[in-house]
Short mmCIF file of C-alpha atoms in Angstrom, two decimals:
data_model
loop_
_atom_site.label_atom_id
_atom_site.label_comp_id
_atom_site.label_asym_id
_atom_site.label_seq_id
_atom_site.Cartn_x
_atom_site.Cartn_y
_atom_site.Cartn_z
CA UNK A 6 0.00 0.00 0.00
CA UNK A 7 1.22 3.51 -0.81
CA UNK A 8 2.64 5.01 2.40
CA UNK A 9 0.63 8.23 2.09
CA UNK A 10 -2.67 6.33 1.81
CA UNK A 11 -1.65 4.05 4.68
CA UNK A 12 -1.17 7.07 6.99
CA UNK A 13 -4.53 8.49 5.91
CA UNK A 14 -6.19 5.13 6.61
CA UNK A 15 -4.71 5.04 10.12
CA UNK A 16 -5.91 8.58 10.79
CA UNK A 17 -9.46 7.74 9.79
CA UNK A 18 -9.34 4.60 11.92
CA UNK A 19 -8.29 6.65 14.96
CA UNK A 20 -11.16 9.09 14.41
CA UNK A 21 -13.64 6.26 14.07
CA UNK A 22 -12.50 4.79 17.37
CA UNK A 23 -12.56 8.19 19.13
CA UNK A 24 -15.85 9.95 18.30
CA UNK A 25 -15.16 12.62 20.93
CA UNK A 26 -12.13 13.69 18.94
CA UNK A 27 -14.31 14.13 15.88
CA UNK A 28 -16.29 16.78 17.75
CA UNK A 29 -13.26 18.82 18.80
CA UNK A 30 -13.54 20.85 15.61
CA UNK A 31 -17.19 20.46 14.60
CA UNK A 32 -18.52 22.08 11.47
CA UNK A 33 -19.83 25.56 12.38
CA UNK A 34 -23.62 25.73 12.07
CA UNK A 35 -25.37 27.84 9.48
CA UNK A 36 -27.80 30.40 10.89
CA UNK A 37 -31.07 31.51 9.31
CA UNK A 38 -32.76 34.24 11.32
CA UNK A 39 -36.33 34.86 10.16
CA UNK A 40 -37.97 38.01 11.47
CA UNK A 41 -41.38 39.37 10.59
CA UNK A 42 -42.72 42.76 11.62
CA UNK A 43 -45.48 43.13 14.24
CA UNK A 44 -46.40 39.44 14.25
CA UNK A 45 -48.26 38.81 17.50
CA UNK A 46 -47.76 35.39 19.07
CA UNK A 47 -51.56 35.08 19.18
CA UNK A 48 -51.50 34.71 15.37
CA UNK A 49 -49.17 31.70 15.34
CA UNK A 50 -51.16 28.51 15.74
CA UNK A 51 -48.40 26.80 17.74
CA UNK A 52 -49.35 29.12 20.62
CA UNK A 53 -52.86 27.70 20.68
CA UNK A 54 -55.05 30.80 20.36
CA UNK A 55 -57.03 29.35 17.44
CA UNK A 56 -57.20 32.54 15.35
CA UNK A 57 -55.43 31.16 12.28
CA UNK A 58 -53.26 28.31 11.06
CA UNK A 59 -49.52 28.72 10.45
CA UNK A 60 -48.39 25.15 9.71
CA UNK A 61 -44.97 26.06 8.35
CA UNK A 62 -43.98 28.38 11.19
CA UNK A 63 -45.36 25.79 13.64
CA UNK A 64 -43.08 23.22 12.06
CA UNK A 65 -40.04 25.02 13.50
CA UNK A 66 -41.39 24.47 17.02
CA UNK A 67 -42.58 20.93 16.26
CA UNK A 68 -39.02 20.07 15.21
CA UNK A 69 -37.37 22.28 17.83
CA UNK A 70 -38.45 24.56 20.66
CA UNK A 71 -41.30 26.97 21.40
CA UNK A 72 -40.59 29.93 23.72
CA UNK A 73 -43.65 30.92 25.73
CA UNK A 74 -42.20 34.02 27.43
CA UNK A 75 -39.86 35.57 24.88
CA UNK A 76 -39.93 39.35 25.27
CA UNK A 77 -38.47 42.54 23.81
CA UNK A 78 -36.62 45.36 25.53
CA UNK A 79 -38.38 48.19 23.62
CA UNK A 80 -41.54 47.40 21.65
CA UNK A 81 -41.12 49.49 18.54
CA UNK A 82 -39.63 48.54 15.17
CA UNK A 83 -36.24 50.18 14.65
CA UNK A 84 -35.08 50.12 18.31
CA UNK A 85 -36.00 46.45 18.58
CA UNK A 86 -33.94 45.63 15.50
CA UNK A 87 -31.00 47.60 16.85
CA UNK A 88 -31.14 45.57 20.07
CA UNK A 89 -31.31 42.35 18.05
CA UNK A 90 -28.19 43.23 16.06
CA UNK A 91 -26.05 44.67 18.86
CA UNK A 92 -27.09 42.64 21.91
CA UNK A 93 -27.36 45.94 23.82
CA UNK A 94 -30.30 47.82 25.34
CA UNK A 95 -31.57 50.87 23.47
CA UNK A 96 -30.05 53.30 25.95
CA UNK A 97 -26.65 51.71 25.27
CA UNK A 98 -26.75 51.26 21.48
CA UNK A 99 -28.30 54.73 21.10
CA UNK A 100 -31.35 53.78 19.01
CA UNK A 101 -34.12 54.53 21.51
CA UNK A 102 -36.86 55.49 19.04
CA UNK A 103 -37.71 55.34 15.35
CA UNK A 104 -36.24 58.76 14.56
CA UNK A 105 -32.84 58.79 16.26
CA UNK A 106 -30.01 57.71 13.89
CA UNK A 107 -28.51 54.25 14.25
CA UNK A 108 -24.74 53.92 14.54
CA UNK A 109 -23.72 51.07 12.22
CA UNK A 110 -20.08 51.49 13.28
CA UNK A 111 -20.66 49.69 16.58
CA UNK A 112 -20.21 45.90 16.81
CA UNK A 113 -23.08 43.67 15.74
CA UNK A 114 -23.27 39.90 15.55
CA UNK A 115 -23.14 39.62 11.71
CA UNK A 116 -19.94 41.70 11.74
CA UNK A 117 -18.37 39.35 14.28
CA UNK A 118 -19.46 36.27 12.32
CA UNK A 119 -18.18 37.81 9.09
CA UNK A 120 -14.79 38.48 10.67
CA UNK A 121 -14.64 34.83 11.74
CA UNK A 122 -15.22 33.16 8.38
CA UNK A 123 -19.00 33.34 7.94
CA UNK A 124 -20.65 34.50 4.75
CA UNK A 125 -23.41 36.93 5.74
CA UNK A 126 -26.51 38.26 4.00
CA UNK A 127 -29.59 40.26 4.89
CA UNK A 128 -32.69 40.29 2.69
CA UNK A 129 -35.90 42.16 3.50
CA UNK A 130 -36.73 44.77 6.12
CA UNK A 131 -34.33 46.25 8.67
CA UNK A 132 -35.80 49.78 9.12
CA UNK A 133 -32.47 51.25 10.23
CA UNK A 134 -31.03 54.22 8.35
CA UNK A 135 -27.69 53.93 6.59
CA UNK A 136 -26.03 51.17 4.57
CA UNK A 137 -26.02 47.93 6.61
CA UNK A 138 -22.63 46.86 7.95
CA UNK A 139 -21.60 43.28 8.57
CA UNK A 140 -23.07 41.77 5.41
CA UNK A 141 -21.43 40.43 2.29
CA UNK A 142 -24.78 40.93 0.57
CA UNK A 143 -27.69 43.15 1.56
CA UNK A 144 -31.02 43.70 -0.15
CA UNK A 145 -33.17 45.80 2.15
CA UNK A 146 -36.35 47.81 1.96
CA UNK A 147 -35.90 51.56 2.37
CA UNK A 148 -37.74 52.52 5.56
CA UNK A 149 -41.05 50.73 5.88
CA UNK A 150 -41.10 49.66 2.25
CA UNK A 151 -44.17 48.96 0.10
CA UNK A 152 -46.34 45.85 -0.11
CA UNK A 153 -46.76 46.07 -3.89
CA UNK A 154 -43.94 46.55 -6.42
CA UNK A 155 -41.44 47.54 -3.74
CA UNK A 156 -38.06 49.19 -4.05
CA UNK A 157 -35.07 47.46 -2.48
CA UNK A 158 -31.59 48.81 -1.82
CA UNK A 159 -29.29 46.11 -3.17
CA UNK A 160 -25.75 46.58 -1.85
CA UNK A 161 -26.40 50.33 -1.85
CA UNK A 162 -28.20 50.56 -5.22
CA UNK A 163 -31.95 51.22 -5.31
CA UNK A 164 -33.99 48.93 -7.59
CA UNK A 165 -37.70 48.29 -8.07
CA UNK A 166 -39.06 44.74 -8.13
CA UNK A 167 -42.50 43.94 -9.58
CA UNK A 168 -44.76 41.79 -7.44
CA UNK A 169 -45.70 41.33 -3.79
CA UNK A 170 -43.10 42.17 -1.16
CA UNK A 171 -43.40 38.97 0.90
CA UNK A 172 -43.03 36.74 -2.15
CA UNK A 173 -40.13 38.79 -3.48
CA UNK A 174 -38.30 38.63 -0.15
CA UNK A 175 -38.71 34.84 -0.10
CA UNK A 176 -37.70 34.40 -3.74
CA UNK A 177 -34.59 36.53 -3.32
CA UNK A 178 -33.67 34.68 -0.13
CA UNK A 179 -33.87 31.35 -1.94
CA UNK A 180 -31.94 32.80 -4.87
CA UNK A 181 -29.12 33.81 -2.54
CA UNK A 182 -29.05 30.35 -0.98
CA UNK A 183 -29.08 28.59 -4.33
CA UNK A 184 -26.90 30.84 -6.50
CA UNK A 185 -24.89 33.30 -4.42
CA UNK A 186 -23.89 31.38 -1.31
CA UNK A 187 -20.40 29.97 -1.08
CA UNK A 188 -20.89 26.29 -0.17
CA UNK A 189 -17.42 26.18 1.38
CA UNK A 190 -18.32 28.72 4.09
CA UNK A 191 -20.79 28.62 6.95
CA UNK A 192 -23.43 31.29 6.44
CA UNK A 193 -25.63 33.61 8.45
CA UNK A 194 -28.74 34.78 6.61
CA UNK A 195 -31.21 37.35 7.94
CA UNK A 196 -34.53 36.76 6.14
CA UNK A 197 -36.74 39.63 7.29
CA UNK A 198 -40.32 40.16 6.14
CA UNK A 199 -42.22 43.46 6.09
CA UNK A 200 -45.53 41.75 6.87
CA UNK A 201 -47.65 41.89 8.91
CA UNK A 202 -46.82 45.57 9.49
CA UNK A 203 -49.55 48.16 9.11
CA UNK A 204 -51.39 48.76 6.73
CA UNK A 205 -51.78 45.07 5.99
CA UNK A 206 -52.14 44.86 2.22
CA UNK A 207 -52.64 41.17 1.32
CA UNK A 208 -51.23 39.36 -1.68
CA UNK A 209 -53.56 39.10 -4.66
CA UNK A 210 -54.27 35.40 -4.08
CA UNK A 211 -55.39 36.10 -0.50
CA UNK A 212 -57.50 39.24 -0.94
CA UNK A 213 -60.69 37.36 -0.03
CA UNK A 214 -59.23 34.84 2.43
CA UNK A 215 -61.31 34.70 5.65
CA UNK A 216 -64.24 36.53 4.06
CA UNK A 217 -66.42 33.60 5.12
CA UNK A 218 -65.28 33.81 8.76
CA UNK A 219 -66.49 36.23 11.44
CA UNK A 220 -63.88 36.60 14.16
CA UNK A 221 -64.92 37.18 17.75
CA UNK A 222 -62.96 39.99 19.40
CA UNK A 223 -60.88 39.23 22.51
CA UNK A 224 -62.63 39.09 25.88
CA UNK A 225 -61.28 42.52 26.89
CA UNK A 226 -61.99 44.24 23.57
CA UNK A 227 -64.40 46.63 25.32
CA UNK A 228 -61.94 47.50 28.09
CA UNK A 229 -62.85 50.75 29.93
CA UNK A 230 -59.38 50.99 31.59
CA UNK A 231 -60.89 51.33 35.05
CA UNK A 232 -58.30 51.15 37.85
CA UNK A 233 -55.38 51.98 35.60
CA UNK A 234 -53.60 55.28 35.09
CA UNK A 235 -53.80 57.84 32.33
CA UNK A 236 -51.47 55.93 29.98
CA UNK A 237 -53.97 53.20 29.13
CA UNK A 238 -56.80 55.72 28.87
CA UNK A 239 -55.09 58.40 26.77
CA UNK A 240 -53.39 56.30 24.07
CA UNK A 241 -54.44 56.76 20.45
CA UNK A 242 -54.45 53.17 19.19
CA UNK A 243 -58.04 52.04 19.57
CA UNK A 244 -59.42 50.08 16.64
CA UNK A 245 -62.85 51.72 16.74
CA UNK A 246 -61.73 55.30 17.38
CA UNK A 247 -58.29 55.63 15.81
CA UNK A 248 -58.05 53.42 12.74
CA UNK A 249 -58.09 55.43 9.50
CA UNK A 250 -60.71 54.82 6.85
CA UNK A 251 -58.22 54.84 4.01
CA UNK A 252 -54.91 53.66 5.40
CA UNK A 253 -56.35 50.91 7.62
CA UNK A 254 -59.93 50.17 6.53
CA UNK A 255 -59.20 50.17 2.75
CA UNK A 256 -61.68 52.84 1.63
CA UNK A 257 -60.63 55.12 -1.24
CA UNK A 258 -63.40 57.52 -0.19
CA UNK A 259 -64.25 58.14 3.47
CA UNK A 260 -67.76 56.67 3.87
CA UNK A 261 -68.80 59.44 6.29
CA UNK A 262 -67.23 62.61 4.87
CA UNK A 263 -66.89 61.78 1.18
CA UNK A 264 -63.24 62.89 1.22
CA UNK A 265 -60.62 61.04 -0.80
CA UNK A 266 -58.35 59.09 1.55
CA UNK A 267 -54.63 58.39 1.52
CA UNK A 268 -55.36 54.96 0.03
CA UNK A 269 -56.08 56.55 -3.34
CA UNK A 270 -52.46 57.63 -3.59
CA UNK A 271 -51.14 54.32 -2.30
CA UNK A 272 -53.03 52.34 -4.93
CA UNK A 273 -51.27 54.23 -7.73
CA UNK A 274 -48.31 51.96 -7.08
CA UNK A 275 -50.29 48.92 -8.23
CA UNK A 276 -50.26 47.76 -11.83
CA UNK A 277 -53.53 47.83 -13.77
CA UNK A 278 -53.94 44.09 -13.25
CA UNK A 279 -53.16 44.28 -9.53
CA UNK A 280 -55.59 47.18 -9.10
CA UNK A 281 -58.33 45.29 -10.93
CA UNK A 282 -57.99 42.38 -8.51
CA UNK A 283 -57.87 44.75 -5.53
CA UNK A 284 -61.06 46.55 -6.52
CA UNK A 285 -62.84 43.29 -7.25
CA UNK A 286 -62.08 42.15 -3.71
CA UNK A 287 -62.71 45.34 -1.69
CA UNK A 288 -65.32 47.38 -3.59
CA UNK A 289 -68.26 44.99 -3.00
CA UNK A 290 -67.38 44.62 0.69
CA UNK A 291 -67.07 48.37 1.14
CA UNK A 292 -70.38 49.01 -0.62
CA UNK A 293 -72.07 46.45 1.62
CA UNK A 294 -70.71 48.21 4.71
CA UNK A 295 -72.03 51.60 3.60
CA UNK A 296 -75.42 50.14 2.82
CA UNK A 297 -75.65 48.38 6.21
CA UNK A 298 -75.21 51.65 8.17
CA UNK A 299 -73.91 49.81 11.24
CA UNK A 300 -74.03 51.30 14.74
CA UNK A 301 -72.66 50.52 18.19
CA UNK A 302 -71.35 47.01 18.77
CA UNK A 303 -71.97 45.89 15.18
CA UNK A 304 -69.95 48.83 13.88
CA UNK A 305 -67.09 48.14 16.32
CA UNK A 306 -66.90 44.47 15.45
CA UNK A 307 -67.07 45.19 11.71
CA UNK A 308 -63.96 47.36 12.08
CA UNK A 309 -62.27 44.68 14.17
CA UNK A 310 -63.00 42.07 11.50
CA UNK A 311 -61.78 44.27 8.64
CA UNK A 312 -58.52 44.73 10.55
CA UNK A 313 -57.97 41.14 11.68
CA UNK A 314 -58.79 39.60 8.30
CA UNK A 315 -56.27 41.79 6.47
CA UNK A 316 -53.68 41.22 9.19
CA UNK A 317 -54.04 37.44 8.99
CA UNK A 318 -54.05 37.48 5.19
CA UNK A 319 -50.57 39.02 5.17
CA UNK A 320 -49.39 36.36 7.63
CA UNK A 321 -50.56 33.61 5.27
CA UNK A 322 -47.95 34.77 2.74
CA UNK A 323 -45.26 34.87 5.43
CA UNK A 324 -46.09 31.30 6.42
CA UNK A 325 -45.96 30.19 2.80
CA UNK A 326 -42.45 31.61 2.52
CA UNK A 327 -41.26 29.83 5.64
CA UNK A 328 -42.52 26.59 4.16
CA UNK A 329 -40.58 27.13 0.94
CA UNK A 330 -37.41 27.83 2.90
CA UNK A 331 -37.75 24.79 5.18
CA UNK A 332 -38.44 22.56 2.18
CA UNK A 333 -35.29 23.84 0.49
CA UNK A 334 -33.18 23.09 3.57
CA UNK A 335 -34.56 19.56 3.73
CA UNK A 336 -34.12 18.89 0.02
CA UNK A 337 -30.50 20.09 -0.02
CA UNK A 338 -29.39 18.37 3.18
CA UNK A 339 -28.71 21.70 4.91
CA UNK A 340 -31.36 21.23 7.60
CA UNK A 341 -29.26 19.13 9.98
CA UNK A 342 -26.56 21.76 10.47
CA UNK A 343 -28.66 24.92 10.15
CA UNK A 344 -30.13 26.85 13.05
CA UNK A 345 -33.52 28.26 12.05
CA UNK A 346 -35.15 30.94 14.19
CA UNK A 347 -38.55 32.56 13.67
CA UNK A 348 -39.47 35.68 15.61
CA UNK A 349 -40.96 39.15 15.26
CA UNK A 350 -39.49 42.52 16.15
CA UNK A 351 -42.18 42.75 18.85
CA UNK A 352 -45.67 41.59 19.70
CA UNK A 353 -48.90 43.24 18.57
CA UNK A 354 -52.42 43.92 19.82
CA UNK A 355 -55.10 41.99 17.98
CA UNK A 356 -57.98 43.73 19.69
CA UNK A 357 -56.88 43.18 23.30
CA UNK A 358 -57.90 46.27 25.33
CA UNK A 359 -59.56 47.42 22.10
CA UNK A 360 -56.18 48.13 20.54
CA UNK A 361 -53.96 47.61 17.54
CA UNK A 362 -50.21 48.46 17.42
CA UNK A 363 -47.65 47.80 20.21
CA UNK A 364 -45.39 50.09 22.38
CA UNK A 365 -46.80 49.26 25.83
CA UNK A 366 -45.15 46.85 28.25
CA UNK A 367 -48.45 44.97 28.53
CA UNK A 368 -48.11 41.34 27.48
CA UNK A 369 -49.38 41.31 23.89
CA UNK A 370 -46.83 43.94 22.91
CA UNK A 371 -44.03 42.96 25.30
CA UNK A 372 -44.08 39.28 24.34
CA UNK A 373 -42.89 38.22 20.93
CA UNK A 374 -43.13 34.86 19.18
CA UNK A 375 -39.95 32.81 19.19
CA UNK A 376 -39.53 29.36 17.64
CA UNK A 377 -36.17 27.70 17.00
CA UNK A 378 -34.89 24.53 15.36
CA UNK A 379 -31.43 22.98 15.46
CA UNK A 380 -31.56 19.18 15.24
CA UNK A 381 -28.04 18.68 16.57
CA UNK A 382 -28.80 20.22 19.96
CA UNK A 383 -32.52 20.89 20.40
CA UNK A 384 -34.96 18.08 21.06
CA UNK A 385 -38.08 18.20 18.89
CA UNK A 386 -41.24 19.38 20.65
CA UNK A 387 -39.46 21.25 23.46
CA UNK A 388 -41.13 24.20 25.22
CA UNK A 389 -39.74 26.73 27.68
CA UNK A 390 -41.17 29.52 29.85
CA UNK A 391 -37.74 31.11 30.34
CA UNK A 392 -37.59 34.91 30.16
CA UNK A 393 -35.43 35.30 27.09
CA UNK A 394 -35.23 38.62 25.22
CA UNK A 395 -34.24 39.94 21.81
CA UNK A 396 -31.17 41.16 23.71
CA UNK A 397 -30.01 37.53 23.76
CA UNK A 398 -29.95 36.75 20.04
CA UNK A 399 -26.49 38.19 19.32
CA UNK A 400 -24.58 36.32 22.06
CA UNK A 401 -26.55 33.14 21.36
CA UNK A 402 -25.65 33.06 17.67
CA UNK A 403 -22.01 33.80 18.45
CA UNK A 404 -21.99 31.02 21.05
CA UNK A 405 -23.22 28.49 18.48
CA UNK A 406 -20.49 29.65 16.12
CA UNK A 407 -17.86 29.11 18.82
CA UNK A 408 -17.04 32.82 19.00
CA UNK A 409 -16.75 34.85 22.18
CA UNK A 410 -19.24 37.73 22.29
CA UNK A 411 -17.85 41.28 22.60
CA UNK A 412 -17.76 42.36 26.23
CA UNK A 413 -20.16 45.25 25.58
CA UNK A 414 -23.01 42.92 24.61
CA UNK A 415 -25.51 42.76 27.47
CA UNK A 416 -27.53 39.72 26.48
CA UNK A 417 -26.94 36.11 27.45
CA UNK A 418 -26.59 33.02 25.28
CA UNK A 419 -29.53 30.66 25.71
CA UNK A 420 -27.76 27.80 23.92
CA UNK A 421 -27.34 25.65 27.04
CA UNK A 422 -30.88 26.50 28.14
CA UNK A 423 -32.53 25.16 25.00
CA UNK A 424 -30.33 22.08 24.79
CA UNK A 425 -31.24 21.21 28.39
CA UNK A 426 -27.60 21.25 29.45
CA UNK A 427 -28.12 24.13 31.90
CA UNK A 428 -31.74 25.04 32.77
CA UNK A 429 -30.77 27.95 35.04
CA UNK A 430 -31.73 31.36 33.68
CA UNK A 431 -32.50 34.96 34.67
CA UNK A 432 -35.51 35.63 36.87
CA UNK A 433 -36.42 39.09 35.53
CA UNK A 434 -36.28 41.21 32.36
CA UNK A 435 -36.11 44.97 31.84
CA UNK A 436 -38.11 47.14 29.44
CA UNK A 437 -37.96 50.76 28.22
CA UNK A 438 -40.11 52.88 25.89
CA UNK A 439 -39.26 56.45 24.83
CA UNK A 440 -41.27 57.61 21.80
CA UNK A 441 -43.66 60.18 23.33
CA UNK A 442 -45.30 62.54 22.55
CA UNK A 443 -45.73 60.94 19.14
CA UNK A 444 -47.99 58.75 17.06
CA UNK A 445 -50.33 56.63 19.20
CA UNK A 446 -49.42 58.72 22.26
CA UNK A 447 -48.15 55.88 24.45
CA UNK A 448 -46.45 57.50 27.42
CA UNK A 449 -42.78 56.99 28.25
CA UNK A 450 -42.25 54.15 30.64
CA UNK A 451 -39.87 51.51 31.91
CA UNK A 452 -40.45 48.42 33.97
CA UNK A 453 -39.41 45.01 35.18
CA UNK A 454 -41.14 41.67 34.76
CA UNK A 455 -40.65 38.36 36.50
CA UNK A 456 -42.44 35.14 35.70
CA UNK A 457 -45.43 36.21 37.84
CA UNK A 458 -45.29 39.98 38.44
CA UNK A 459 -44.80 43.12 36.38
CA UNK A 460 -44.02 46.63 37.64
CA UNK A 461 -44.34 49.58 35.23
CA UNK A 462 -43.44 53.24 35.79
CA UNK A 463 -44.98 55.84 33.45
CA UNK A 464 -43.09 59.14 33.56
CA UNK A 465 -42.36 62.51 31.88
CA UNK A 466 -45.79 64.23 32.01
CA UNK A 467 -47.07 61.81 34.68
CA UNK A 468 -45.67 59.84 37.59
CA UNK A 469 -47.77 56.68 37.69
CA UNK A 470 -47.07 53.11 38.76
CA UNK A 471 -48.81 49.91 37.79
CA UNK A 472 -48.33 46.42 39.22
CA UNK A 473 -49.81 43.25 37.75
CA UNK A 474 -50.11 39.70 39.02
CA UNK A 475 -49.85 37.77 35.76
CA UNK A 476 -50.86 34.52 37.41
CA UNK A 477 -54.16 35.87 38.72
CA UNK A 478 -54.70 38.49 36.01
CA UNK A 479 -53.08 37.39 32.72
CA UNK A 480 -55.02 40.00 30.72
CA UNK A 481 -53.65 42.82 32.93
CA UNK A 482 -57.00 44.36 33.77
CA UNK A 483 -56.41 44.92 37.48
CA UNK A 484 -53.65 47.26 38.67
CA UNK A 485 -52.77 46.07 42.20
CA UNK A 486 -50.09 48.67 42.92
CA UNK A 487 -52.10 50.19 45.80
CA UNK A 488 -53.69 46.92 46.94
CA UNK A 489 -52.69 46.24 50.59
CA UNK A 490 -52.43 42.52 49.81
CA UNK A 491 -49.50 43.27 47.49
CA UNK A 492 -47.44 45.54 49.75
CA UNK A 493 -44.55 43.06 50.01
CA UNK A 494 -44.66 42.28 46.31
CA UNK A 495 -44.59 45.98 45.48
CA UNK A 496 -41.52 46.50 47.64
CA UNK A 497 -39.74 43.48 46.15
CA UNK A 498 -40.50 44.61 42.60
CA UNK A 499 -39.21 48.13 43.31
CA UNK A 500 -35.98 46.61 44.59
CA UNK A 501 -35.75 44.41 41.51
CA UNK A 502 -36.35 47.38 39.22
CA UNK A 503 -33.62 49.42 40.90
CA UNK A 504 -31.13 46.56 40.75
CA UNK A 505 -31.82 45.64 37.13
CA UNK A 506 -31.51 49.27 36.02
CA UNK A 507 -28.16 49.47 37.77
CA UNK A 508 -27.08 46.15 36.25
CA UNK A 509 -27.73 47.34 32.69
CA UNK A 510 -26.55 50.90 33.28
CA UNK A 511 -29.84 52.77 32.91
CA UNK A 512 -30.73 55.88 34.93
CA UNK A 513 -33.08 58.85 35.23
CA UNK A 514 -30.29 60.97 33.76
CA UNK A 515 -30.32 58.87 30.58
CA UNK A 516 -34.12 59.16 30.44
CA UNK A 517 -33.74 62.94 30.51
CA UNK A 518 -31.00 62.87 27.88
CA UNK A 519 -33.18 60.97 25.41
CA UNK A 520 -36.20 63.11 26.25
CA UNK A 521 -34.23 66.28 25.48
CA UNK A 522 -33.04 64.78 22.19
CA UNK A 523 -36.62 63.91 21.26
CA UNK A 524 -38.04 67.32 22.13
CA UNK A 525 -35.21 69.11 20.25
CA UNK A 526 -35.30 66.91 17.14
#
């Protein structure tokens, strides 16, 4: 036998007899991070709320893990994405609201992966100003982007793509995987959908989906906010009162004033064929509404149903895209060594408290869906109630890649948590919100949440405290801050809030700094 082949044979024999040695330098995992925009966990069927079916998104949890208490640090689009990238709270990374600039020069997890041999790409929505850093390839929507015939900024160059934004984002993601990816490198791909962000324009094939279903509003849809402070009462995000006839309800002409709405201008972006299908779907329904002349409860629940149907229609396209991606991974043999994560940049109100939108620290906004699959380490069908946050994504991905996270990252890797190797985890999470006075008029606040209790402080033009017992009051209808039965709990939660603010480096002085910047913008 040739000596060189004999030595190779002996080496393979040694590896076969010592499987532990084979794992000393394991193949780095690929990472696919799927993020939608404003996708409430209530609208993922794996969470059991029964509103809709999302079989493809559910599949990630069926074959991996479902997080029941995943939360965000700041429930608004751009700040949440900045936290996701940097692993730092908003008051540390500087992106506290949608208008402040984002500093791309600071470390983010794709940059670190890229510097350590990963090929990186981002396709879809990021909603952060400036050219993305840390990506070998980027194809991102400018700002919020459009649902129909959207523009994308492709490696800095603006181009228009005909079609529906969700389908285009999926198609371009698959194109990158099939044609542009270097098969000799591990990859990290951010696949980020615009949907289901307001104003919920469905794909042509789903314009009439759910027309045969009447959805019941949540149990607290008619909330009167009794016992809570001014924040819950003075917001401007009520479905019945605050949704716009054009932008949200899909009327070209306001049915009560006869004025042309903003939708008329938006529809100019559609092709003649797209517009024909749109009008065929909405015009008869709008005419029926005008003719019915609804009042009171019937009127309120008509508006709720117009909203929820459109919202769920856009999710159907997102779920379709997830299915195409998972099928591709299976067909190409990439599934075994690819981490797949599905999440949203925050939660969303689907009629709870009578609301749409997000921003508040109340559960439907604070909690975000999180499903994750990695066959090598995560047992299929796992669930966890651990208090993970979007703060934790960056260090977790770096941990899987075998890379030490930059010291400035404040999140924690949940790798050992989801594998079952180390079930210990934090007992509280911290939240901040800064964008006030502004659209929807949700007051500035910060707070701390444990598994059972939540303490919120609303400040700036008020000084109000709210305390909730999530075990006894999961819908957060009863503020027990001044309840004598909760005196000890109140004291403990104040102590926890003070300690967690100190731990992360937040302060009243920083609150004032960001307030001044907002007022002087």
